[in-house]
PDB file of C-alpha atoms in Angstrom:
ATOM      1  CA  UNK A 144     -54.562  15.125  -3.181  1.00 80.00           C
ATOM      2  CA  UNK A 145     -51.114  13.808  -2.217  1.00 92.00           C
ATOM      3  CA  UNK A 146     -48.129  15.943  -3.084  1.00 97.00           C
ATOM      4  CA  UNK A 147     -46.690  15.028  -6.496  1.00 98.00           C
ATOM      5  CA  UNK A 148     -43.665  12.909  -7.193  1.00 98.00           C
ATOM      6  CA  UNK A 149     -41.293  15.119  -9.207  1.00 98.00           C
ATOM      7  CA  UNK A 150     -38.680  13.681 -11.559  1.00 97.00           C
ATOM      8  CA  UNK A 151     -36.025  15.561 -13.484  1.00 95.00           C
ATOM      9  CA  UNK A 152     -35.706  14.503 -17.128  1.00 95.00           C
ATOM     10  CA  UNK A 153     -33.001  15.251 -19.695  1.00 91.00           C
ATOM     11  CA  UNK A 154     -33.347  12.406 -22.186  1.00 90.00           C
ATOM     12  CA  UNK A 155     -30.447  10.372 -20.806  1.00 89.00           C
ATOM     13  CA  UNK A 156     -30.770   6.657 -20.055  1.00 90.00           C
ATOM     14  CA  UNK A 157     -30.275   7.503 -16.391  1.00 90.00           C
ATOM     15  CA  UNK A 158     -33.159   9.966 -16.347  1.00 92.00           C
ATOM     16  CA  UNK A 159     -35.442   7.467 -18.112  1.00 94.00           C
ATOM     17  CA  UNK A 160     -34.738   4.944 -15.343  1.00 95.00           C
ATOM     18  CA  UNK A 161     -35.611   7.727 -12.920  1.00 96.00           C
ATOM     19  CA  UNK A 162     -38.925   8.164 -14.767  1.00 97.00           C
ATOM     20  CA  UNK A 163     -39.658   4.454 -14.283  1.00 97.00           C
ATOM     21  CA  UNK A 164     -38.880   4.638 -10.556  1.00 97.00           C
ATOM     22  CA  UNK A 165     -40.912   7.819 -10.139  1.00 98.00           C
ATOM     23  CA  UNK A 166     -43.911   6.427 -12.030  1.00 98.00           C
ATOM     24  CA  UNK A 167     -43.950   3.367  -9.780  1.00 97.00           C
ATOM     25  CA  UNK A 168     -43.702   5.562  -6.690  1.00 97.00           C
ATOM     26  CA  UNK A 169     -46.514   7.847  -7.849  1.00 98.00           C
ATOM     27  CA  UNK A 170     -48.621   4.739  -8.438  1.00 97.00           C
ATOM     28  CA  UNK A 171     -48.167   3.298  -4.933  1.00 96.00           C
ATOM     29  CA  UNK A 172     -48.678   6.713  -3.331  1.00 96.00           C
ATOM     30  CA  UNK A 173     -51.748   7.510  -5.407  1.00 96.00           C
ATOM     31  CA  UNK A 174     -50.010  10.764  -6.315  1.00 97.00           C
ATOM     32  CA  UNK A 175     -49.619  12.690  -9.568  1.00 98.00           C
ATOM     33  CA  UNK A 176     -46.311  12.530 -11.424  1.00 98.00           C
ATOM     34  CA  UNK A 177     -44.610  15.711 -12.550  1.00 98.00           C
ATOM     35  CA  UNK A 178     -41.916  15.482 -15.231  1.00 98.00           C
ATOM     36  CA  UNK A 179     -39.592  18.476 -15.185  1.00 96.00           C
ATOM     37  CA  UNK A 180     -37.194  19.480 -17.940  1.00 94.00           C
ATOM     38  CA  UNK A 181     -35.181  22.673 -17.907  1.00 90.00           C
ATOM     39  CA  UNK A 182     -34.109  24.761 -20.887  1.00 84.00           C
ATOM     40  CA  UNK A 183     -32.417  28.142 -20.873  1.00 76.00           C
ATOM     41  CA  UNK A 184     -33.109  28.713 -24.562  1.00 67.00           C
ATOM     42  CA  UNK A 185     -36.496  30.275 -23.829  1.00 63.00           C
ATOM     43  CA  UNK A 186     -35.047  32.552 -21.189  1.00 60.00           C
ATOM     44  CA  UNK A 187     -32.541  34.152 -23.538  1.00 58.00           C
ATOM     45  CA  UNK A 188     -34.170  33.508 -26.937  1.00 58.00           C
ATOM     46  CA  UNK A 189     -37.940  33.790 -26.465  1.00 58.00           C
ATOM     47  CA  UNK A 190     -38.725  34.258 -30.192  1.00 61.00           C
ATOM     48  CA  UNK A 191     -37.693  31.345 -32.459  1.00 57.00           C
ATOM     49  CA  UNK A 192     -38.730  33.020 -35.731  1.00 62.00           C
ATOM     50  CA  UNK A 193     -35.267  34.389 -36.494  1.00 66.00           C
ATOM     51  CA  UNK A 194     -33.283  31.597 -34.862  1.00 70.00           C
ATOM     52  CA  UNK A 195     -33.320  28.186 -36.586  1.00 74.00           C
ATOM     53  CA  UNK A 196     -31.151  26.711 -33.827  1.00 74.00           C
ATOM     54  CA  UNK A 197     -33.809  27.600 -31.271  1.00 75.00           C
ATOM     55  CA  UNK A 198     -36.499  26.025 -33.427  1.00 77.00           C
ATOM     56  CA  UNK A 199     -34.492  22.807 -33.610  1.00 82.00           C
ATOM     57  CA  UNK A 200     -33.826  22.900 -29.882  1.00 79.00           C
ATOM     58  CA  UNK A 201     -37.515  23.319 -29.118  1.00 83.00           C
ATOM     59  CA  UNK A 202     -38.355  20.386 -31.378  1.00 87.00           C
ATOM     60  CA  UNK A 203     -35.781  18.218 -29.589  1.00 88.00           C
ATOM     61  CA  UNK A 204     -37.152  19.216 -26.195  1.00 89.00           C
ATOM     62  CA  UNK A 205     -40.709  18.451 -27.275  1.00 91.00           C
ATOM     63  CA  UNK A 206     -39.635  14.987 -28.456  1.00 94.00           C
ATOM     64  CA  UNK A 207     -37.722  14.386 -25.226  1.00 93.00           C
ATOM     65  CA  UNK A 208     -40.705  15.343 -23.081  1.00 95.00           C
ATOM     66  CA  UNK A 209     -43.117  13.296 -25.205  1.00 96.00           C
ATOM     67  CA  UNK A 210     -40.871  10.230 -24.916  1.00 96.00           C
ATOM     68  CA  UNK A 211     -40.657  10.514 -21.130  1.00 96.00           C
ATOM     69  CA  UNK A 212     -44.403  11.148 -20.773  1.00 97.00           C
ATOM     70  CA  UNK A 213     -45.279   8.182 -22.976  1.00 97.00           C
ATOM     71  CA  UNK A 214     -42.862   5.979 -21.024  1.00 97.00           C
ATOM     72  CA  UNK A 215     -44.437   6.942 -17.692  1.00 97.00           C
ATOM     73  CA  UNK A 216     -47.968   6.502 -19.030  1.00 97.00           C
ATOM     74  CA  UNK A 217     -47.185   3.099 -20.505  1.00 97.00           C
ATOM     75  CA  UNK A 218     -45.559   1.898 -17.293  1.00 97.00           C
ATOM     76  CA  UNK A 219     -48.338   3.164 -15.014  1.00 97.00           C
ATOM     77  CA  UNK A 220     -51.476   3.936 -17.057  1.00 97.00           C
ATOM     78  CA  UNK A 221     -53.501   5.075 -14.052  1.00 94.00           C
ATOM     79  CA  UNK A 222     -51.071   7.761 -12.914  1.00 97.00           C
ATOM     80  CA  UNK A 223     -51.782  11.390 -13.723  1.00 97.00           C
ATOM     81  CA  UNK A 224     -48.728  12.654 -15.639  1.00 98.00           C
ATOM     82  CA  UNK A 225     -47.903  16.307 -16.176  1.00 97.00           C
ATOM     83  CA  UNK A 226     -44.794  17.475 -18.029  1.00 96.00           C
ATOM     84  CA  UNK A 227     -43.264  20.932 -17.844  1.00 94.00           C
ATOM     85  CA  UNK A 228     -40.384  22.708 -19.545  1.00 93.00           C
ATOM     86  CA  UNK A 229     -39.017  25.392 -17.254  1.00 92.00           C
ATOM     87  CA  UNK A 230     -36.749  28.255 -18.450  1.00 88.00           C
ATOM     88  CA  UNK A 231     -34.322  27.890 -15.554  1.00 89.00           C
ATOM     89  CA  UNK A 232     -31.035  26.271 -14.714  1.00 90.00           C
ATOM     90  CA  UNK A 233     -31.522  22.660 -13.682  1.00 91.00           C
ATOM     91  CA  UNK A 234     -30.611  22.657  -9.996  1.00 92.00           C
ATOM     92  CA  UNK A 235     -32.563  25.826  -9.030  1.00 93.00           C
ATOM     93  CA  UNK A 236     -35.621  24.530 -10.892  1.00 94.00           C
ATOM     94  CA  UNK A 237     -35.487  21.156  -9.140  1.00 95.00           C
ATOM     95  CA  UNK A 238     -34.972  22.746  -5.743  1.00 95.00           C
ATOM     96  CA  UNK A 239     -37.969  25.009  -6.313  1.00 96.00           C
ATOM     97  CA  UNK A 240     -40.099  22.043  -7.383  1.00 96.00           C
ATOM     98  CA  UNK A 241     -38.964  20.075  -4.321  1.00 96.00           C
ATOM     99  CA  UNK A 242     -40.694  22.578  -2.035  1.00 96.00           C
ATOM    100  CA  UNK A 243     -44.057  21.234  -3.207  1.00 96.00           C
ATOM    101  CA  UNK A 244     -43.124  17.574  -3.746  1.00 97.00           C
ATOM    102  CA  UNK A 245     -43.425  14.410  -1.696  1.00 97.00           C
ATOM    103  CA  UNK A 246     -40.175  13.148  -3.203  1.00 98.00           C
ATOM    104  CA  UNK A 247     -37.763  14.411  -5.865  1.00 97.00           C
ATOM    105  CA  UNK A 248     -36.275  11.789  -8.211  1.00 97.00           C
ATOM    106  CA  UNK A 249     -33.166  12.216 -10.366  1.00 95.00           C
ATOM    107  CA  UNK A 250     -30.867   9.956 -12.341  1.00 92.00           C
ATOM    108  CA  UNK A 251     -27.329   9.309 -11.236  1.00 86.00           C
ATOM    109  CA  UNK A 252     -25.796  10.865 -14.359  1.00 75.00           C
ATOM    110  CA  UNK A 253     -27.117  13.346 -16.847  1.00 57.00           C
ATOM    111  CA  UNK A 254     -26.768  13.466 -20.619  1.00 55.00           C
ATOM    112  CA  UNK A 255     -23.686  15.668 -20.390  1.00 49.00           C
ATOM    113  CA  UNK A 256     -21.884  13.644 -17.701  1.00 44.00           C
ATOM    114  CA  UNK A 257     -18.458  12.110 -18.215  1.00 41.00           C
ATOM    115  CA  UNK A 258     -18.508   8.375 -18.913  1.00 40.00           C
ATOM    116  CA  UNK A 259     -16.471   7.548 -15.817  1.00 38.00           C
ATOM    117  CA  UNK A 260     -18.313   9.873 -13.478  1.00 42.00           C
ATOM    118  CA  UNK A 261     -19.830   8.078 -10.494  1.00 44.00           C
ATOM    119  CA  UNK A 262     -22.520  10.663  -9.804  1.00 57.00           C
ATOM    120  CA  UNK A 263     -23.503  13.809 -11.632  1.00 65.00           C
ATOM    121  CA  UNK A 264     -23.462  17.226  -9.998  1.00 81.00           C
ATOM    122  CA  UNK A 265     -27.261  17.534 -10.240  1.00 85.00           C
ATOM    123  CA  UNK A 266     -27.720  14.509  -7.996  1.00 85.00           C
ATOM    124  CA  UNK A 267     -25.243  15.790  -5.453  1.00 87.00           C
ATOM    125  CA  UNK A 268     -26.567  19.330  -5.356  1.00 89.00           C
ATOM    126  CA  UNK A 269     -30.222  18.374  -5.080  1.00 92.00           C
ATOM    127  CA  UNK A 270     -29.496  15.773  -2.399  1.00 91.00           C
ATOM    128  CA  UNK A 271     -27.568  18.384  -0.437  1.00 89.00           C
ATOM    129  CA  UNK A 272     -30.139  21.149  -0.673  1.00 90.00           C
ATOM    130  CA  UNK A 273     -33.673  19.922  -1.447  1.00 93.00           C
ATOM    131  CA  UNK A 274     -36.453  20.478   1.065  1.00 93.00           C
ATOM    132  CA  UNK A 275     -37.948  17.008   0.485  1.00 95.00           C
ATOM    133  CA  UNK A 276     -36.421  13.518   0.256  1.00 96.00           C
ATOM    134  CA  UNK A 277     -34.327  13.026  -2.884  1.00 96.00           C
ATOM    135  CA  UNK A 278     -34.022   9.651  -4.601  1.00 97.00           C
ATOM    136  CA  UNK A 279     -30.985   9.202  -6.845  1.00 95.00           C
ATOM    137  CA  UNK A 280     -31.714   6.223  -9.086  1.00 95.00           C
ATOM    138  CA  UNK A 281     -28.504   4.236  -9.185  1.00 92.00           C
ATOM    139  CA  UNK A 282     -27.979   0.764 -10.608  1.00 86.00           C
ATOM    140  CA  UNK A 283     -28.953  -0.806 -13.918  1.00 84.00           C
ATOM    141  CA  UNK A 284     -32.312  -1.154 -15.640  1.00 83.00           C
ATOM    142  CA  UNK A 285     -33.447  -3.843 -13.188  1.00 85.00           C
ATOM    143  CA  UNK A 286     -32.682  -1.643 -10.155  1.00 87.00           C
ATOM    144  CA  UNK A 287     -36.080   0.044 -10.500  1.00 91.00           C
ATOM    145  CA  UNK A 288     -38.118  -3.179 -10.380  1.00 90.00           C
ATOM    146  CA  UNK A 289     -38.201  -3.568  -6.567  1.00 92.00           C
ATOM    147  CA  UNK A 290     -37.755  -7.320  -6.898  1.00 91.00           C
ATOM    148  CA  UNK A 291     -36.055  -7.926  -3.534  1.00 94.00           C
ATOM    149  CA  UNK A 292     -38.851  -6.711  -1.245  1.00 96.00           C
ATOM    150  CA  UNK A 293     -36.231  -5.183   1.023  1.00 97.00           C
ATOM    151  CA  UNK A 294     -35.350  -1.614   2.052  1.00 98.00           C
ATOM    152  CA  UNK A 295     -32.200  -0.705   3.999  1.00 98.00           C
ATOM    153  CA  UNK A 296     -32.050   2.227   6.404  1.00 98.00           C
ATOM    154  CA  UNK A 297     -28.677   3.610   7.423  1.00 96.00           C
ATOM    155  CA  UNK A 298     -28.786   4.960  10.989  1.00 94.00           C
ATOM    156  CA  UNK A 299     -26.274   7.453  12.328  1.00 86.00           C
ATOM    157  CA  UNK A 300     -27.145   9.252  15.521  1.00 75.00           C
ATOM    158  CA  UNK A 301     -30.884   9.209  16.361  1.00 69.00           C
ATOM    159  CA  UNK A 302     -31.241  12.977  15.970  1.00 69.00           C
ATOM    160  CA  UNK A 303     -30.312  12.893  12.276  1.00 73.00           C
ATOM    161  CA  UNK A 304     -32.001   9.566  11.533  1.00 87.00           C
ATOM    162  CA  UNK A 305     -35.592   9.886  12.779  1.00 91.00           C
ATOM    163  CA  UNK A 306     -36.878  11.591   9.631  1.00 93.00           C
ATOM    164  CA  UNK A 307     -35.115   8.975   7.510  1.00 95.00           C
ATOM    165  CA  UNK A 308     -36.613   6.211   9.660  1.00 96.00           C
ATOM    166  CA  UNK A 309     -40.119   7.611   9.204  1.00 96.00           C
ATOM    167  CA  UNK A 310     -39.605   7.856   5.433  1.00 97.00           C
ATOM    168  CA  UNK A 311     -38.173   4.333   5.219  1.00 98.00           C
ATOM    169  CA  UNK A 312     -40.894   2.712   7.327  1.00 97.00           C
ATOM    170  CA  UNK A 313     -43.666   4.545   5.516  1.00 97.00           C
ATOM    171  CA  UNK A 314     -42.229   3.511   2.175  1.00 96.00           C
ATOM    172  CA  UNK A 315     -41.679  -0.108   3.282  1.00 97.00           C
ATOM    173  CA  UNK A 316     -45.306  -0.296   4.409  1.00 97.00           C
ATOM    174  CA  UNK A 317     -46.524   1.165   1.108  1.00 95.00           C
ATOM    175  CA  UNK A 318     -44.347  -1.209  -0.906  1.00 96.00           C
ATOM    176  CA  UNK A 319     -45.106  -4.248   1.250  1.00 96.00           C
ATOM    177  CA  UNK A 320     -41.374  -4.644   1.873  1.00 97.00           C
ATOM    178  CA  UNK A 321     -39.329  -5.529   4.929  1.00 97.00           C
ATOM    179  CA  UNK A 322     -36.929  -3.005   6.424  1.00 98.00           C
ATOM    180  CA  UNK A 323     -33.422  -3.574   7.709  1.00 98.00           C
ATOM    181  CA  UNK A 324     -31.998  -0.781   9.860  1.00 97.00           C
ATOM    182  CA  UNK A 325     -28.185  -0.783   9.969  1.00 96.00           C
ATOM    183  CA  UNK A 326     -25.846   0.985  12.370  1.00 94.00           C
ATOM    184  CA  UNK A 327     -22.112   0.399  12.067  1.00 90.00           C
ATOM    185  CA  UNK A 328     -19.676   0.374  14.946  1.00 82.00           C
ATOM    186  CA  UNK A 329     -15.950  -0.172  14.665  1.00 71.00           C
ATOM    187  CA  UNK A 330     -12.916  -0.032  16.949  1.00 62.00           C
ATOM    188  CA  UNK A 331      -9.494   0.929  15.674  1.00 55.00           C
ATOM    189  CA  UNK A 332      -7.576   0.367  18.926  1.00 55.00           C
ATOM    190  CA  UNK A 333      -4.990  -2.358  18.100  1.00 50.00           C
ATOM    191  CA  UNK A 334      -4.275  -3.053  21.781  1.00 51.00           C
ATOM    192  CA  UNK A 335      -7.812  -4.266  22.473  1.00 50.00           C
ATOM    193  CA  UNK A 336      -8.293  -6.524  19.494  1.00 53.00           C
ATOM    194  CA  UNK A 337      -7.479  -9.811  21.228  1.00 53.00           C
ATOM    195  CA  UNK A 338      -8.606 -12.039  24.093  1.00 51.00           C
ATOM    196  CA  UNK A 339     -11.222 -11.147  26.719  1.00 50.00           C
ATOM    197  CA  UNK A 340     -10.806  -7.412  26.130  1.00 49.00           C
ATOM    198  CA  UNK A 341     -11.829  -7.859  22.495  1.00 52.00           C
ATOM    199  CA  UNK A 342     -14.928  -9.838  23.487  1.00 54.00           C
ATOM    200  CA  UNK A 343     -15.954  -7.257  26.068  1.00 53.00           C
ATOM    201  CA  UNK A 344     -15.450  -4.430  23.589  1.00 56.00           C
ATOM    202  CA  UNK A 345     -17.464  -6.294  20.956  1.00 62.00           C
ATOM    203  CA  UNK A 346     -20.315  -6.905  23.394  1.00 68.00           C
ATOM    204  CA  UNK A 347     -20.363  -3.254  24.484  1.00 78.00           C
ATOM    205  CA  UNK A 348     -20.211  -2.013  20.895  1.00 78.00           C
ATOM    206  CA  UNK A 349     -23.065  -4.277  19.862  1.00 84.00           C
ATOM    207  CA  UNK A 350     -25.257  -3.156  22.765  1.00 87.00           C
ATOM    208  CA  UNK A 351     -24.605   0.517  22.104  1.00 89.00           C
ATOM    209  CA  UNK A 352     -25.267   0.125  18.373  1.00 89.00           C
ATOM    210  CA  UNK A 353     -28.545  -1.689  19.014  1.00 91.00           C
ATOM    211  CA  UNK A 354     -29.649   1.056  21.391  1.00 92.00           C
ATOM    212  CA  UNK A 355     -28.918   3.617  18.682  1.00 92.00           C
ATOM    213  CA  UNK A 356     -31.068   1.655  16.255  1.00 95.00           C
ATOM    214  CA  UNK A 357     -33.909   1.334  18.745  1.00 94.00           C
ATOM    215  CA  UNK A 358     -33.842   5.056  19.577  1.00 93.00           C
ATOM    216  CA  UNK A 359     -33.830   6.088  15.905  1.00 93.00           C
ATOM    217  CA  UNK A 360     -36.673   3.782  14.814  1.00 95.00           C
ATOM    218  CA  UNK A 361     -38.925   3.490  17.883  1.00 95.00           C
ATOM    219  CA  UNK A 362     -41.449   6.220  17.058  1.00 95.00           C
ATOM    220  CA  UNK A 363     -41.696   5.378  13.362  1.00 96.00           C
ATOM    221  CA  UNK A 364     -41.939   1.644  14.072  1.00 97.00           C
ATOM    222  CA  UNK A 365     -44.821   2.231  16.479  1.00 97.00           C
ATOM    223  CA  UNK A 366     -46.645   4.129  13.735  1.00 97.00           C
ATOM    224  CA  UNK A 367     -46.064   1.295  11.234  1.00 97.00           C
ATOM    225  CA  UNK A 368     -46.598  -1.922  13.225  1.00 96.00           C
ATOM    226  CA  UNK A 369     -47.216  -4.000  10.114  1.00 96.00           C
ATOM    227  CA  UNK A 370     -43.681  -3.572   8.755  1.00 97.00           C
ATOM    228  CA  UNK A 371     -41.214  -6.361   9.411  1.00 97.00           C
ATOM    229  CA  UNK A 372     -38.294  -4.433  10.941  1.00 97.00           C
ATOM    230  CA  UNK A 373     -34.894  -5.950  11.590  1.00 97.00           C
ATOM    231  CA  UNK A 374     -32.268  -4.086  13.636  1.00 96.00           C
ATOM    232  CA  UNK A 375     -28.788  -4.898  12.392  1.00 94.00           C
ATOM    233  CA  UNK A 376     -25.714  -3.638  14.299  1.00 92.00           C
ATOM    234  CA  UNK A 377     -22.649  -4.297  12.138  1.00 90.00           C
ATOM    235  CA  UNK A 378     -19.040  -4.358  13.261  1.00 86.00           C
ATOM    236  CA  UNK A 379     -17.569  -2.553  10.251  1.00 85.00           C
ATOM    237  CA  UNK A 380     -16.918   0.904   8.888  1.00 85.00           C
ATOM    238  CA  UNK A 381     -20.069   2.857   8.059  1.00 87.00           C
ATOM    239  CA  UNK A 382     -19.467   2.993   4.311  1.00 88.00           C
ATOM    240  CA  UNK A 383     -18.687  -0.707   4.027  1.00 91.00           C
ATOM    241  CA  UNK A 384     -21.616  -1.776   6.207  1.00 93.00           C
ATOM    242  CA  UNK A 385     -24.181   0.185   4.207  1.00 95.00           C
ATOM    243  CA  UNK A 386     -22.843  -0.763   0.792  1.00 94.00           C
ATOM    244  CA  UNK A 387     -22.773  -4.443   1.737  1.00 94.00           C
ATOM    245  CA  UNK A 388     -26.323  -4.236   3.103  1.00 95.00           C
ATOM    246  CA  UNK A 389     -27.502  -2.534  -0.092  1.00 95.00           C
ATOM    247  CA  UNK A 390     -26.216  -5.344  -2.332  1.00 93.00           C
ATOM    248  CA  UNK A 391     -29.654  -6.995  -2.525  1.00 92.00           C
ATOM    249  CA  UNK A 392     -31.879  -4.070  -1.542  1.00 96.00           C
ATOM    250  CA  UNK A 393     -34.425  -2.144  -3.571  1.00 97.00           C
ATOM    251  CA  UNK A 394     -33.562   1.137  -1.854  1.00 97.00           C
ATOM    252  CA  UNK A 395     -30.991   2.483   0.575  1.00 97.00           C
ATOM    253  CA  UNK A 396     -32.279   5.302   2.802  1.00 97.00           C
ATOM    254  CA  UNK A 397     -29.943   7.661   4.673  1.00 95.00           C
ATOM    255  CA  UNK A 398     -30.529  10.796   6.673  1.00 92.00           C
ATOM    256  CA  UNK A 399     -28.828  14.075   5.839  1.00 85.00           C
ATOM    257  CA  UNK A 400     -27.468  16.428   8.437  1.00 75.00           C
ATOM    258  CA  UNK A 401     -26.385  19.192   6.134  1.00 66.00           C
ATOM    259  CA  UNK A 402     -23.312  21.230   6.952  1.00 65.00           C
ATOM    260  CA  UNK A 403     -22.693  24.812   5.940  1.00 59.00           C
ATOM    261  CA  UNK A 404     -19.392  25.636   4.315  1.00 55.00           C
ATOM    262  CA  UNK A 405     -17.938  28.413   2.192  1.00 50.00           C
ATOM    263  CA  UNK A 406     -19.537  26.902  -0.914  1.00 49.00           C
ATOM    264  CA  UNK A 407     -22.963  26.244   0.575  1.00 50.00           C
ATOM    265  CA  UNK A 408     -24.651  23.188   2.053  1.00 56.00           C
ATOM    266  CA  UNK A 409     -22.607  19.992   2.058  1.00 67.00           C
ATOM    267  CA  UNK A 410     -23.390  16.331   2.699  1.00 83.00           C
ATOM    268  CA  UNK A 411     -21.358  14.188   5.054  1.00 84.00           C
ATOM    269  CA  UNK A 412     -18.876  11.493   3.970  1.00 87.00           C
ATOM    270  CA  UNK A 413     -21.322   8.599   4.417  1.00 89.00           C
ATOM    271  CA  UNK A 414     -23.872  10.341   2.185  1.00 89.00           C
ATOM    272  CA  UNK A 415     -21.198  10.872  -0.457  1.00 88.00           C
ATOM    273  CA  UNK A 416     -20.016   7.264  -0.273  1.00 90.00           C
ATOM    274  CA  UNK A 417     -23.445   5.727  -0.820  1.00 93.00           C
ATOM    275  CA  UNK A 418     -24.443   8.242  -3.491  1.00 92.00           C
ATOM    276  CA  UNK A 419     -21.313   7.419  -5.472  1.00 90.00           C
ATOM    277  CA  UNK A 420     -21.093   3.666  -4.928  1.00 92.00           C
ATOM    278  CA  UNK A 421     -24.448   2.109  -3.904  1.00 94.00           C
ATOM    279  CA  UNK A 422     -25.675  -0.668  -6.231  1.00 93.00           C
ATOM    280  CA  UNK A 423     -29.310   0.410  -5.843  1.00 95.00           C
ATOM    281  CA  UNK A 424     -31.321   3.650  -5.704  1.00 96.00           C
ATOM    282  CA  UNK A 425     -30.485   5.892  -2.742  1.00 96.00           C
ATOM    283  CA  UNK A 426     -32.907   8.142  -0.833  1.00 97.00           C
ATOM    284  CA  UNK A 427     -31.418  11.097   1.057  1.00 95.00           C
ATOM    285  CA  UNK A 428     -33.866  12.397   3.654  1.00 95.00           C
ATOM    286  CA  UNK A 429     -33.220  15.806   5.247  1.00 91.00           C
ATOM    287  CA  UNK A 430     -33.405  15.901   8.998  1.00 84.00           C
ATOM    288  CA  UNK A 431     -36.499  17.523  10.436  1.00 67.00           C
ATOM    289  CA  UNK A 432     -36.029  21.191  11.188  1.00 53.00           C
ATOM    290  CA  UNK A 433     -36.591  22.262  14.767  1.00 44.00           C
ATOM    291  CA  UNK A 434     -38.987  25.216  14.762  1.00 42.00           C
ATOM    292  CA  UNK A 435     -37.662  28.397  16.349  1.00 41.00           C
ATOM    293  CA  UNK A 436     -38.979  29.243  19.818  1.00 42.00           C
ATOM    294  CA  UNK A 437     -41.933  31.624  19.887  1.00 46.00           C
ATOM    295  CA  UNK A 438     -41.069  35.277  20.252  1.00 48.00           C
ATOM    296  CA  UNK A 439     -42.355  37.174  23.253  1.00 42.00           C
TER     297      UNK A 439
END
């Protein structure tokens, strides 16, 4: 049995779009779908008999879960759907569920998010810390319909992009989509931006960028020979190149080389840019961990 697709639900419009995306993904993977809602009421108030507020809260949660389950079942009748209400805080519960998931899906803003917020904290924290790929479902209602037949892969250095390349190529093959791998290169030296020197620099930058793309995708491409793969070096800043490429894509895939800081694991600036501004769903794929050397 394939690992389940896990989706966090909170009743918001964003999380319902995430349910749609997750149901479609479970369908193409032949995997079960797990709907996860978190509630701390049951942790601190286990007995509703003397607490009418808790009784009302439980009724609201049951309706929320039923709505999401019915939506998933209607969209993909053949998918096995299981819903759970977990007495935990949201991010820890999702991170725990991610350890046994093929992919974790969340909306871009939760029910309690500010209207002008570009991305909710749940999306950022799970993308930064989850053990499996995280898909943040950005865009409008039509962003989940996969109507373009095109996936974009953002490539940084090959070491942090190989896991993302494998995920993107595997997904493109499953979807029957083409894949465009993008690596951005850009010079900021004003003294070289004219004449023959500019042309030579452009040629060298293009060649180096293409080599980066080839190195990052070679192994995964060999394992998925049926996928139409296009390597696209772009002379632009990384953020701009990826956001432009994602304009007519069904999914933007980026790798995540997580950095440790005083407040925990952090994503890099490119990850933040696409998670906040991409016009389509974004998949953040953690880099493969190198196993420790055997002990003598």
